[in-house]
Amino acid sequence: MGRLVVVSNRVPSSSDRHHPAGGLAVALQDALRRGESLWFGWSGKQVAEEEKHSRTVSQEQVENVTYATIDLTHSEFDGFYQKYSNGILWPLCHYRAGLMDFIRRDREIYLDVNKFYARKLRDLLRPDDIIWVHDYHLFPFAQALRNLGVKNKIGFFLHIPFPPWSLMKSLPSAVSLLKNMQAYDVIGLQTEDDARNMNDGFMQCGFGPRAQAFPIGIDPDNFARQAEAGEHDAEVHRLKASLRGRPLVIGVDRLDYSKGLPERFLGYEAFLKRFPEHKGKVMYLQITPVSRGNVADYKALKRDLDETAGRINGMYGDFDWTPIRYLTQSVPRHLLAGFYRLADAALVTPLRDGMNLVAKEFVAAQKEHNPGSLILSRFAGAAAEMEDALLVNPHDPEEISDALHRALIMPKAERLARGKKLRESVWRVTASSWARDFLEELSKDRPE
Ligand code: ADQ
């Protein structure tokens, strides 16, 4: 059997290669360990334009995985990564066409970087390798490889949502993007809705349907073990002591406008206003590390959140109680797991999300005999599998506030019944079953 070749824009950094802590590295762990494999992508480094033609692929072997990475120039990083991938494709795929800032030159850089990556990878390929490409940075990657004569099986997985064609077509050259995707043998999306949207787009452009749903999961056993171990962690104890018996509500998200954070804060404010019996008696901890911090939309979002949290704390707080504890630094995973386990409710209310692994991590971390409640947006991919969460429309502050009140007064029997069903869903589709199912599909023989 050939190697598994994973291609993603970001490759785990050297320090994460021995013990992957999160993200794609955890999801692909089992698949990568099965045999010899290669992981190709950007090194995370930028070089000056003068060095453009002297760049070489650097390789590091860790156990049976070779990590092969290449640098980007400053202008490639800007046009390909910041502008086209994160400034056009990310908002559009999250149904936020209004945030797109389209400049034709960035699309050219995006296509050029895909071709550049393809040339670099081609030299490393063997005829029986199976190639698995990840995410929106690399929509046209298979076509770029095919143009170089690569005949290997190539699969693609999109981690973020895919909008209906009526919206997607607002992207200049959307048809050409979908045309390029015909070069993939298998295309996976997070949900049936996303797969339907993409297939409809294919059909509207005169192509056949080829997208299928492969919802991603976590490694629940491992996460549950970390959460249990967290009970003995000094920092988890500190958090517990600071609660002084009051219920804890937790939110954990990268700082991103897709995660619905300002709307969530307004939901929490509505909760304090409409259910004043909880004032002074609940702690809401929101952990939101800054991502893409140098992009204007993200800076504005950070300002908005800082201001809203400050306003709510000023208006509703007391000399011995802060309504929102809002952290913008990252927290190590084992601590997060311990914090989730301590929480009575989680607020996971993205406006749009491919899947949302925080929802699954929260469920995996709960005490089976006394689980906390999950409040989940209907517009997270996870909602399709987690109907026993308290599902909300994140645009409606009152709906969030009702759900929060309900979560905090929910009888134990109902929490147990919901918790059991949620656990079943998190243990049914795991990171490892996701990768296995996708690769099985990709390995099938299909007509030329
Ligand atoms: P993300 O948008 O990054 O991923 P998500 O699925 O929630 O969103 O995963 C975030 C991960 O980062 C989780 O494992 C979480 O624990 C971790 N994380 C978040 N905040 C953290 C913090 N403060 N400190 C430490 N860790 C933190 C994209 C898509 C999602 C899709 C995933 C996987 O946008 O929809 O579920 O890929 O396919």
Short mmCIF file of C-alpha atoms and ligand atoms in Angstrom, two decimals:
data_model
loop_
_atom_site.label_atom_id
_atom_site.label_comp_id
_atom_site.label_asym_id
_atom_site.label_seq_id
_atom_site.Cartn_x
_atom_site.Cartn_y
_atom_site.Cartn_z
CA MET A 1 0.00 0.00 0.00
CA GLY A 2 1.24 3.52 -0.86
CA ARG A 3 1.97 6.31 1.55
CA LEU A 4 -0.63 8.70 2.89
CA VAL A 5 0.34 12.20 1.78
CA VAL A 6 -1.43 14.94 3.75
CA VAL A 7 -1.39 18.45 2.32
CA SER A 8 -2.56 21.38 4.44
CA ASN A 9 -1.47 24.98 4.51
CA ARG A 10 -0.27 24.72 8.11
CA VAL A 11 1.87 21.77 9.12
CA PRO A 12 2.42 20.96 12.82
CA SER A 13 5.44 22.87 14.08
CA SER A 14 8.55 20.91 15.09
CA SER A 15 7.63 21.12 18.76
CA ASP A 16 4.14 19.63 18.12
CA ARG A 17 5.30 16.73 15.97
CA HIS A 18 6.08 14.28 18.76
CA HIS A 19 2.96 14.87 20.84
CA PRO A 20 0.24 16.55 18.78
CA ALA A 21 -1.98 18.57 21.08
CA GLY A 22 -4.88 19.65 18.90
CA GLY A 23 -6.31 20.35 15.48
CA LEU A 24 -5.72 18.31 12.37
CA ALA A 25 -2.66 16.58 13.84
CA VAL A 26 -4.83 14.86 16.45
CA ALA A 27 -7.55 14.04 13.94
CA LEU A 28 -5.06 12.42 11.56
CA GLN A 29 -2.94 10.74 14.22
CA ASP A 30 -4.17 7.18 13.63
CA ALA A 31 -4.21 7.48 9.84
CA LEU A 32 -0.65 8.82 9.77
CA ARG A 33 0.64 6.09 12.07
CA ARG A 34 -0.72 3.28 9.93
CA GLY A 35 2.25 3.27 7.56
CA GLU A 36 4.85 5.50 5.99
CA SER A 37 3.43 8.99 5.44
CA LEU A 38 4.28 12.49 4.33
CA TRP A 39 2.81 15.83 5.48
CA PHE A 40 3.39 18.76 3.15
CA GLY A 41 2.64 22.47 3.53
CA TRP A 42 3.82 25.91 4.56
CA SER A 43 6.66 26.18 7.08
CA GLY A 44 5.02 29.14 8.83
CA LYS A 45 8.01 31.28 7.78
CA GLN A 46 8.11 34.24 5.40
CA VAL A 47 11.14 35.18 3.33
CA ALA A 48 12.12 38.25 1.31
CA GLU A 49 11.23 38.46 -2.40
CA GLU A 50 14.93 38.09 -3.34
CA GLU A 51 14.89 34.58 -1.90
CA LYS A 52 11.86 33.53 -3.94
CA HIS A 53 13.81 31.36 -6.36
CA SER A 54 16.25 29.82 -3.91
CA ARG A 55 13.67 28.29 -1.56
CA THR A 56 13.88 24.57 -0.98
CA VAL A 57 11.65 22.08 0.79
CA SER A 58 12.91 21.28 4.26
CA GLN A 59 12.20 17.80 5.58
CA GLU A 60 12.08 16.28 9.03
CA GLN A 61 11.30 12.67 9.82
CA VAL A 62 9.46 11.96 13.08
CA GLU A 63 8.72 8.26 13.52
CA ASN A 64 7.05 7.18 10.26
CA VAL A 65 5.97 10.68 9.19
CA THR A 66 8.10 12.96 7.01
CA TYR A 67 7.20 16.62 7.45
CA ALA A 68 8.05 18.57 4.29
CA THR A 69 7.64 22.33 4.43
CA ILE A 70 8.33 25.34 2.26
CA ASP A 71 8.52 29.08 3.03
CA LEU A 72 6.30 31.77 1.48
CA THR A 73 7.47 35.21 0.47
CA HIS A 74 5.92 38.22 2.23
CA SER A 75 3.75 39.03 -0.78
CA GLU A 76 2.61 35.40 -1.13
CA PHE A 77 1.72 35.28 2.55
CA ASP A 78 -0.23 38.49 2.18
CA GLY A 79 -2.07 37.72 -1.09
CA PHE A 80 -2.58 33.97 -0.73
CA TYR A 81 -3.08 33.56 3.01
CA GLN A 82 -4.25 36.82 4.55
CA LYS A 83 -6.17 38.34 1.66
CA TYR A 84 -7.62 35.63 -0.58
CA SER A 85 -7.91 32.69 1.85
CA ASN A 86 -8.81 34.55 5.03
CA GLY A 87 -10.21 37.77 3.60
CA ILE A 88 -12.35 36.30 0.78
CA LEU A 89 -12.91 32.55 1.06
CA TRP A 90 -13.29 32.43 4.85
CA PRO A 91 -16.04 35.10 5.09
CA LEU A 92 -17.80 33.84 1.97
CA CYS A 93 -17.89 30.23 3.18
CA HIS A 94 -19.27 31.52 6.50
CA TYR A 95 -22.09 33.27 4.59
CA ARG A 96 -20.55 36.74 5.09
CA ALA A 97 -20.15 37.88 1.49
CA GLY A 98 -20.37 41.48 2.69
CA LEU A 99 -16.99 41.13 4.40
CA MET A 100 -15.22 40.04 1.21
CA ASP A 101 -12.57 42.43 0.06
CA PHE A 102 -11.92 41.23 -3.46
CA ILE A 103 -8.89 42.27 -5.49
CA ARG A 104 -8.14 40.28 -8.62
CA ARG A 105 -4.41 40.32 -7.96
CA ASP A 106 -4.91 38.32 -4.72
CA ARG A 107 -6.71 35.58 -6.62
CA GLU A 108 -3.76 35.36 -8.98
CA ILE A 109 -1.38 35.01 -6.04
CA TYR A 110 -3.68 32.35 -4.55
CA LEU A 111 -3.59 30.34 -7.78
CA ASP A 112 0.17 30.85 -8.14
CA VAL A 113 0.89 29.62 -4.61
CA ASN A 114 -1.26 26.53 -5.27
CA LYS A 115 0.80 25.88 -8.42
CA PHE A 116 4.05 26.49 -6.52
CA TYR A 117 3.06 24.04 -3.78
CA ALA A 118 2.07 21.52 -6.47
CA ARG A 119 5.48 21.75 -8.18
CA LYS A 120 7.27 21.25 -4.87
CA LEU A 121 5.10 18.31 -3.85
CA ARG A 122 5.28 16.60 -7.24
CA ASP A 123 9.01 16.05 -6.81
CA LEU A 124 8.38 14.14 -3.58
CA LEU A 125 5.55 11.91 -4.83
CA ARG A 126 5.58 8.20 -5.55
CA PRO A 127 3.12 6.64 -8.01
CA ASP A 128 1.09 4.75 -5.38
CA ASP A 129 0.80 7.59 -2.83
CA ILE A 130 -2.71 8.59 -1.78
CA ILE A 131 -3.00 12.36 -1.41
CA TRP A 132 -5.39 14.02 1.05
CA VAL A 133 -5.70 17.79 0.72
CA HIS A 134 -7.25 19.95 3.47
CA ASP A 135 -9.21 23.15 3.45
CA TYR A 136 -10.06 26.31 1.56
CA HIS A 137 -6.48 27.48 1.02
CA LEU A 138 -6.11 24.61 -1.43
CA PHE A 139 -9.33 24.37 -3.47
CA PRO A 140 -7.42 24.32 -6.82
CA PHE A 141 -4.51 22.19 -5.62
CA ALA A 142 -5.51 18.90 -7.28
CA GLN A 143 -5.95 20.60 -10.64
CA ALA A 144 -2.49 22.14 -10.27
CA LEU A 145 -1.08 18.64 -9.63
CA ARG A 146 -3.02 17.13 -12.55
CA ASN A 147 -1.59 19.83 -14.84
CA LEU A 148 1.85 18.51 -13.87
CA GLY A 149 0.83 14.97 -14.87
CA VAL A 150 0.11 13.60 -11.39
CA LYS A 151 -2.24 10.60 -11.64
CA ASN A 152 -2.47 9.63 -7.97
CA LYS A 153 -5.73 9.47 -6.07
CA ILE A 154 -6.44 12.89 -4.55
CA GLY A 155 -9.09 13.62 -1.94
CA PHE A 156 -10.18 16.96 -0.47
CA PHE A 157 -11.79 17.78 2.86
CA LEU A 158 -13.31 21.18 3.57
CA HIS A 159 -13.29 21.96 7.31
CA ILE A 160 -15.52 25.04 7.01
CA PRO A 161 -19.09 25.38 5.67
CA PHE A 162 -19.91 25.62 1.98
CA PRO A 163 -22.71 28.10 1.19
CA PRO A 164 -25.56 27.74 -1.32
CA TRP A 165 -24.64 28.46 -4.91
CA SER A 166 -26.77 31.64 -4.94
CA LEU A 167 -24.28 33.06 -2.42
CA MET A 168 -21.12 31.28 -3.59
CA LYS A 169 -21.50 32.69 -7.06
CA SER A 170 -20.87 36.19 -5.68
CA LEU A 171 -17.20 35.13 -5.71
CA PRO A 172 -15.64 36.38 -8.94
CA SER A 173 -14.59 33.26 -10.92
CA ALA A 174 -16.63 30.93 -8.71
CA VAL A 175 -17.29 28.70 -11.72
CA SER A 176 -13.59 28.25 -12.31
CA LEU A 177 -13.09 27.35 -8.65
CA LEU A 178 -15.70 24.60 -8.95
CA LYS A 179 -14.23 23.49 -12.27
CA ASN A 180 -10.81 23.07 -10.66
CA MET A 181 -12.38 20.90 -7.99
CA GLN A 182 -13.34 18.30 -10.59
CA ALA A 183 -9.74 17.10 -10.35
CA TYR A 184 -10.41 15.57 -6.90
CA ASP A 185 -11.49 11.93 -6.71
CA VAL A 186 -13.39 12.42 -3.45
CA ILE A 187 -14.62 15.63 -1.81
CA GLY A 188 -15.66 15.57 1.83
CA LEU A 189 -17.64 18.19 3.76
CA GLN A 190 -18.72 18.41 7.37
CA THR A 191 -22.50 18.04 6.94
CA GLU A 192 -25.16 16.85 4.50
CA ASP A 193 -26.25 20.49 4.06
CA ASP A 194 -22.74 21.55 3.02
CA ALA A 195 -22.42 18.58 0.64
CA ARG A 196 -25.82 19.42 -0.85
CA ASN A 197 -24.79 23.06 -1.34
CA MET A 198 -21.59 22.09 -3.09
CA ASN A 199 -23.27 19.46 -5.28
CA ASP A 200 -25.93 21.96 -6.25
CA GLY A 201 -23.13 24.37 -7.22
CA PHE A 202 -21.51 21.65 -9.31
CA MET A 203 -24.78 20.92 -11.08
CA GLN A 204 -25.56 24.58 -11.74
CA CYS A 205 -22.16 24.81 -13.44
CA GLY A 206 -22.80 21.72 -15.54
CA PHE A 207 -20.72 19.24 -13.51
CA GLY A 208 -21.81 16.05 -11.77
CA PRO A 209 -22.31 15.83 -7.99
CA ARG A 210 -19.25 14.47 -6.13
CA ALA A 211 -19.33 15.93 -2.61
CA GLN A 212 -20.19 13.74 0.39
CA ALA A 213 -20.56 14.38 4.12
CA PHE A 214 -17.83 13.08 6.45
CA PRO A 215 -18.43 14.81 9.80
CA ILE A 216 -15.25 15.22 11.83
CA GLY A 217 -14.95 14.15 15.47
CA ILE A 218 -12.49 14.26 18.36
CA ASP A 219 -10.59 11.59 20.29
CA PRO A 220 -13.19 11.43 23.10
CA ASP A 221 -11.42 8.81 25.27
CA ASN A 222 -8.28 10.88 25.34
CA PHE A 223 -10.15 14.11 26.03
CA ALA A 224 -12.21 12.51 28.80
CA ARG A 225 -8.99 11.21 30.42
CA GLN A 226 -7.48 14.71 30.32
CA ALA A 227 -10.63 16.15 31.88
CA GLU A 228 -10.57 13.60 34.69
CA ALA A 229 -6.89 14.24 35.32
CA GLY A 230 -7.69 17.95 35.41
CA GLU A 231 -9.67 17.40 38.61
CA HIS A 232 -6.31 17.09 40.38
CA ASP A 233 -4.74 20.09 38.69
CA ALA A 234 -3.84 23.04 40.92
CA GLU A 235 -5.15 25.59 38.42
CA VAL A 236 -8.48 23.83 38.04
CA HIS A 237 -8.69 23.88 41.84
CA ARG A 238 -8.02 27.62 41.80
CA LEU A 239 -10.90 28.16 39.38
CA LYS A 240 -13.16 25.94 41.49
CA ALA A 241 -12.25 27.79 44.68
CA SER A 242 -13.01 31.14 43.01
CA LEU A 243 -16.53 29.94 42.12
CA ARG A 244 -17.43 29.53 45.79
CA GLY A 245 -20.16 27.04 44.87
CA ARG A 246 -21.66 29.20 42.13
CA PRO A 247 -22.42 27.57 38.75
CA LEU A 248 -19.86 28.09 35.97
CA VAL A 249 -20.81 28.89 32.37
CA ILE A 250 -17.95 28.51 29.91
CA GLY A 251 -17.22 29.66 26.34
CA VAL A 252 -14.04 28.73 24.44
CA ASP A 253 -13.44 30.04 20.93
CA ARG A 254 -10.77 31.46 18.71
CA LEU A 255 -11.41 35.18 18.26
CA ASP A 256 -13.32 35.11 14.99
CA TYR A 257 -16.47 36.82 13.74
CA SER A 258 -17.92 33.42 12.76
CA LYS A 259 -18.03 32.40 16.43
CA GLY A 260 -20.82 34.86 17.34
CA LEU A 261 -19.07 36.35 20.36
CA PRO A 262 -20.61 39.86 20.46
CA GLU A 263 -24.03 38.24 19.95
CA ARG A 264 -23.27 35.81 22.80
CA PHE A 265 -22.32 38.62 25.15
CA LEU A 266 -25.61 40.33 24.31
CA GLY A 267 -27.40 37.05 25.01
CA TYR A 268 -25.71 36.92 28.40
CA GLU A 269 -26.68 40.51 29.06
CA ALA A 270 -30.31 39.68 28.19
CA PHE A 271 -30.05 36.75 30.61
CA LEU A 272 -28.96 39.04 33.46
CA LYS A 273 -31.71 41.48 32.61
CA ARG A 274 -34.53 38.96 32.19
CA PHE A 275 -33.54 36.55 34.97
CA PRO A 276 -32.12 38.81 37.70
CA GLU A 277 -32.29 35.91 40.20
CA HIS A 278 -28.99 34.71 38.66
CA LYS A 279 -27.20 38.02 39.24
CA GLY A 280 -24.21 37.54 41.52
CA LYS A 281 -24.85 33.79 41.48
CA VAL A 282 -23.29 32.67 38.20
CA MET A 283 -19.78 32.93 36.71
CA TYR A 284 -19.31 33.19 32.96
CA LEU A 285 -15.76 32.47 31.80
CA GLN A 286 -15.05 33.28 28.16
CA ILE A 287 -11.65 32.16 26.83
CA THR A 288 -10.89 33.71 23.47
CA PRO A 289 -7.29 33.77 22.24
CA VAL A 290 -6.63 36.33 19.55
CA SER A 291 -6.21 34.86 16.04
CA ARG A 292 -5.37 36.68 12.79
CA GLY A 293 -4.75 39.68 15.06
CA ASN A 294 -3.28 41.89 12.33
CA VAL A 295 -6.34 41.75 10.03
CA ALA A 296 -8.62 44.82 10.25
CA ASP A 297 -11.92 42.91 10.72
CA TYR A 298 -10.39 40.97 13.61
CA LYS A 299 -9.01 44.10 15.25
CA ALA A 300 -12.47 45.68 15.05
CA LEU A 301 -14.04 42.53 16.52
CA LYS A 302 -11.57 42.59 19.43
CA ARG A 303 -12.41 46.23 20.14
CA ASP A 304 -16.12 45.47 20.03
CA LEU A 305 -15.76 42.55 22.46
CA ASP A 306 -13.50 44.43 24.87
CA GLU A 307 -16.02 47.22 24.92
CA THR A 308 -19.09 45.01 25.33
CA ALA A 309 -17.51 42.94 28.12
CA GLY A 310 -16.42 46.16 29.85
CA ARG A 311 -19.88 47.68 29.50
CA ILE A 312 -21.68 44.58 30.84
CA ASN A 313 -19.26 44.24 33.73
CA GLY A 314 -19.61 47.92 34.57
CA MET A 315 -23.39 47.89 34.35
CA TYR A 316 -24.26 44.58 36.05
CA GLY A 317 -21.19 43.85 38.21
CA ASP A 318 -20.93 44.33 41.93
CA PHE A 319 -17.96 45.03 44.18
CA ASP A 320 -17.68 41.28 44.84
CA TRP A 321 -18.90 39.89 41.50
CA THR A 322 -17.77 40.23 37.86
CA PRO A 323 -20.41 39.01 35.39
CA ILE A 324 -17.95 38.06 32.58
CA ARG A 325 -14.43 36.84 33.09
CA TYR A 326 -12.99 37.40 29.67
CA LEU A 327 -9.50 36.09 28.76
CA THR A 328 -7.77 36.70 25.45
CA GLN A 329 -4.88 34.33 26.02
CA SER A 330 -4.68 30.70 25.02
CA VAL A 331 -5.08 28.02 27.69
CA PRO A 332 -3.29 24.64 27.55
CA ARG A 333 -5.57 21.82 26.44
CA HIS A 334 -5.35 19.78 29.64
CA LEU A 335 -6.53 22.84 31.60
CA LEU A 336 -9.33 23.51 29.13
CA ALA A 337 -10.48 19.93 29.61
CA GLY A 338 -10.49 20.42 33.39
CA PHE A 339 -12.37 23.73 33.07
CA TYR A 340 -15.03 22.14 30.84
CA ARG A 341 -15.55 19.41 33.42
CA LEU A 342 -16.09 21.97 36.12
CA ALA A 343 -18.64 23.89 34.06
CA ASP A 344 -22.41 23.60 34.50
CA ALA A 345 -23.09 24.92 31.01
CA ALA A 346 -21.20 25.75 27.82
CA LEU A 347 -22.15 28.48 25.38
CA VAL A 348 -21.20 27.38 21.85
CA THR A 349 -23.04 29.84 19.66
CA PRO A 350 -21.26 30.42 16.34
CA LEU A 351 -23.17 32.28 13.64
CA ARG A 352 -21.81 29.63 11.27
CA ASP A 353 -19.28 26.86 11.86
CA GLY A 354 -18.10 23.89 9.82
CA MET A 355 -18.36 21.52 12.77
CA ASN A 356 -17.19 23.09 16.08
CA LEU A 357 -15.04 20.72 18.08
CA VAL A 358 -15.46 22.68 21.31
CA ALA A 359 -19.06 21.35 21.51
CA LYS A 360 -17.76 17.78 21.28
CA GLU A 361 -14.87 18.38 23.69
CA PHE A 362 -17.26 19.84 26.27
CA VAL A 363 -19.48 16.75 26.11
CA ALA A 364 -16.50 14.37 26.31
CA ALA A 365 -15.20 16.20 29.39
CA GLN A 366 -18.42 15.95 31.42
CA LYS A 367 -19.00 13.75 34.46
CA GLU A 368 -21.21 10.93 33.19
CA HIS A 369 -23.23 10.88 36.44
CA ASN A 370 -23.65 14.68 36.58
CA PRO A 371 -23.20 16.31 33.16
CA GLY A 372 -23.35 20.01 32.40
CA SER A 373 -25.62 21.35 29.65
CA LEU A 374 -24.55 22.28 26.15
CA ILE A 375 -26.11 25.36 24.55
CA LEU A 376 -25.38 25.04 20.85
CA SER A 377 -26.05 27.16 17.79
CA ARG A 378 -28.27 25.62 15.13
CA PHE A 379 -25.72 26.89 12.60
CA ALA A 380 -22.77 24.85 13.85
CA GLY A 381 -22.20 21.67 11.83
CA ALA A 382 -22.21 19.84 15.17
CA ALA A 383 -25.94 20.64 15.62
CA ALA A 384 -26.83 18.05 12.98
CA GLU A 385 -25.46 15.29 15.27
CA MET A 386 -26.18 16.88 18.66
CA GLU A 387 -29.92 17.45 18.70
CA ASP A 388 -30.04 16.85 22.46
CA ALA A 389 -28.15 20.05 23.14
CA LEU A 390 -30.21 23.17 23.86
CA LEU A 391 -30.25 24.44 20.28
CA VAL A 392 -30.46 28.20 19.77
CA ASN A 393 -30.49 30.82 17.08
CA PRO A 394 -27.36 32.82 17.99
CA HIS A 395 -28.80 36.01 16.46
CA ASP A 396 -31.54 36.17 19.10
CA PRO A 397 -30.23 37.32 22.51
CA GLU A 398 -33.49 36.33 24.19
CA GLU A 399 -33.25 32.79 22.87
CA ILE A 400 -29.71 32.52 24.25
CA SER A 401 -30.87 33.91 27.57
CA ASP A 402 -33.81 31.46 27.80
CA ALA A 403 -31.49 28.55 27.06
CA LEU A 404 -29.01 29.69 29.69
CA HIS A 405 -31.74 30.00 32.30
CA ARG A 406 -33.11 26.60 31.34
CA ALA A 407 -29.63 25.02 31.49
CA LEU A 408 -29.05 26.34 35.00
CA ILE A 409 -32.37 25.19 36.43
CA MET A 410 -32.64 21.93 34.47
CA PRO A 411 -33.66 18.93 36.58
CA LYS A 412 -30.90 16.36 36.92
CA ALA A 413 -32.93 13.63 35.19
CA GLU A 414 -33.19 15.77 32.04
CA ARG A 415 -29.47 16.64 32.15
CA LEU A 416 -28.63 12.95 32.43
CA ALA A 417 -30.93 11.95 29.56
CA ARG A 418 -29.58 14.67 27.26
CA GLY A 419 -25.99 14.04 28.38
CA LYS A 420 -26.27 10.33 27.57
CA LYS A 421 -27.48 10.95 24.02
CA LEU A 422 -24.81 13.61 23.46
CA ARG A 423 -22.09 11.29 24.70
CA GLU A 424 -23.29 8.59 22.31
CA SER A 425 -23.01 10.99 19.39
CA VAL A 426 -19.48 12.12 20.39
CA TRP A 427 -18.27 8.54 20.77
CA ARG A 428 -20.02 7.38 17.56
CA VAL A 429 -18.13 9.64 15.13
CA THR A 430 -14.55 10.18 16.26
CA ALA A 431 -11.45 11.69 14.70
CA SER A 432 -10.21 8.26 13.91
CA SER A 433 -13.48 6.97 12.35
CA TRP A 434 -13.67 10.18 10.29
CA ALA A 435 -10.21 9.68 8.79
CA ARG A 436 -10.79 5.95 8.28
CA ASP A 437 -14.12 6.49 6.47
CA PHE A 438 -12.71 9.21 4.22
CA LEU A 439 -9.62 7.21 3.30
CA GLU A 440 -11.67 4.08 2.65
CA GLU A 441 -13.78 6.05 0.21
CA LEU A 442 -10.69 7.51 -1.44
CA SER A 443 -9.05 4.10 -1.78
CA LYS A 444 -12.00 2.64 -3.73
CA ASP A 445 -11.48 1.98 -7.40
CA ARG A 446 -13.54 4.31 -9.53
CA PRO A 447 -14.05 4.53 -13.28
CA GLU A 448 -11.60 6.80 -15.17
P1 ADQ B 1 -11.79 26.15 14.24
O1 ADQ B 1 -12.50 27.29 13.62
O2 ADQ B 1 -10.48 26.43 14.83
O3 ADQ B 1 -11.65 24.92 13.25
P2 ADQ B 1 -13.15 24.41 16.34
O4 ADQ B 1 -13.74 23.25 15.67
O5 ADQ B 1 -13.98 24.94 17.44
O6 ADQ B 1 -12.86 25.65 15.39
O7 ADQ B 1 -11.76 23.97 16.93
C1 ADQ B 1 -11.04 24.79 17.74
C2 ADQ B 1 -10.01 23.98 18.53
O8 ADQ B 1 -9.14 24.91 19.16
C3 ADQ B 1 -10.64 23.11 19.59
O9 ADQ B 1 -9.94 21.91 19.68
C4 ADQ B 1 -10.46 23.96 20.86
O10 ADQ B 1 -10.29 23.21 22.04
C5 ADQ B 1 -9.20 24.72 20.56
N1 ADQ B 1 -9.30 26.01 21.24
C6 ADQ B 1 -10.22 26.96 21.09
N2 ADQ B 1 -10.01 27.98 21.95
C7 ADQ B 1 -8.93 27.66 22.67
C8 ADQ B 1 -8.21 28.29 23.73
N3 ADQ B 1 -8.61 29.42 24.27
N4 ADQ B 1 -7.12 27.67 24.20
C9 ADQ B 1 -6.75 26.48 23.71
N5 ADQ B 1 -7.38 25.84 22.74
C10 ADQ B 1 -8.47 26.41 22.21
C11 ADQ B 1 -12.04 24.61 11.89
C12 ADQ B 1 -13.49 24.87 11.53
C13 ADQ B 1 -14.42 24.12 12.49
C14 ADQ B 1 -14.09 22.63 12.46
C15 ADQ B 1 -12.60 22.41 12.67
C16 ADQ B 1 -12.22 20.94 12.46
O11 ADQ B 1 -13.78 26.27 11.57
O12 ADQ B 1 -15.78 24.31 12.14
O13 ADQ B 1 -14.82 21.97 13.48
O14 ADQ B 1 -11.84 23.18 11.76
O15 ADQ B 1 -12.62 20.46 11.21
#
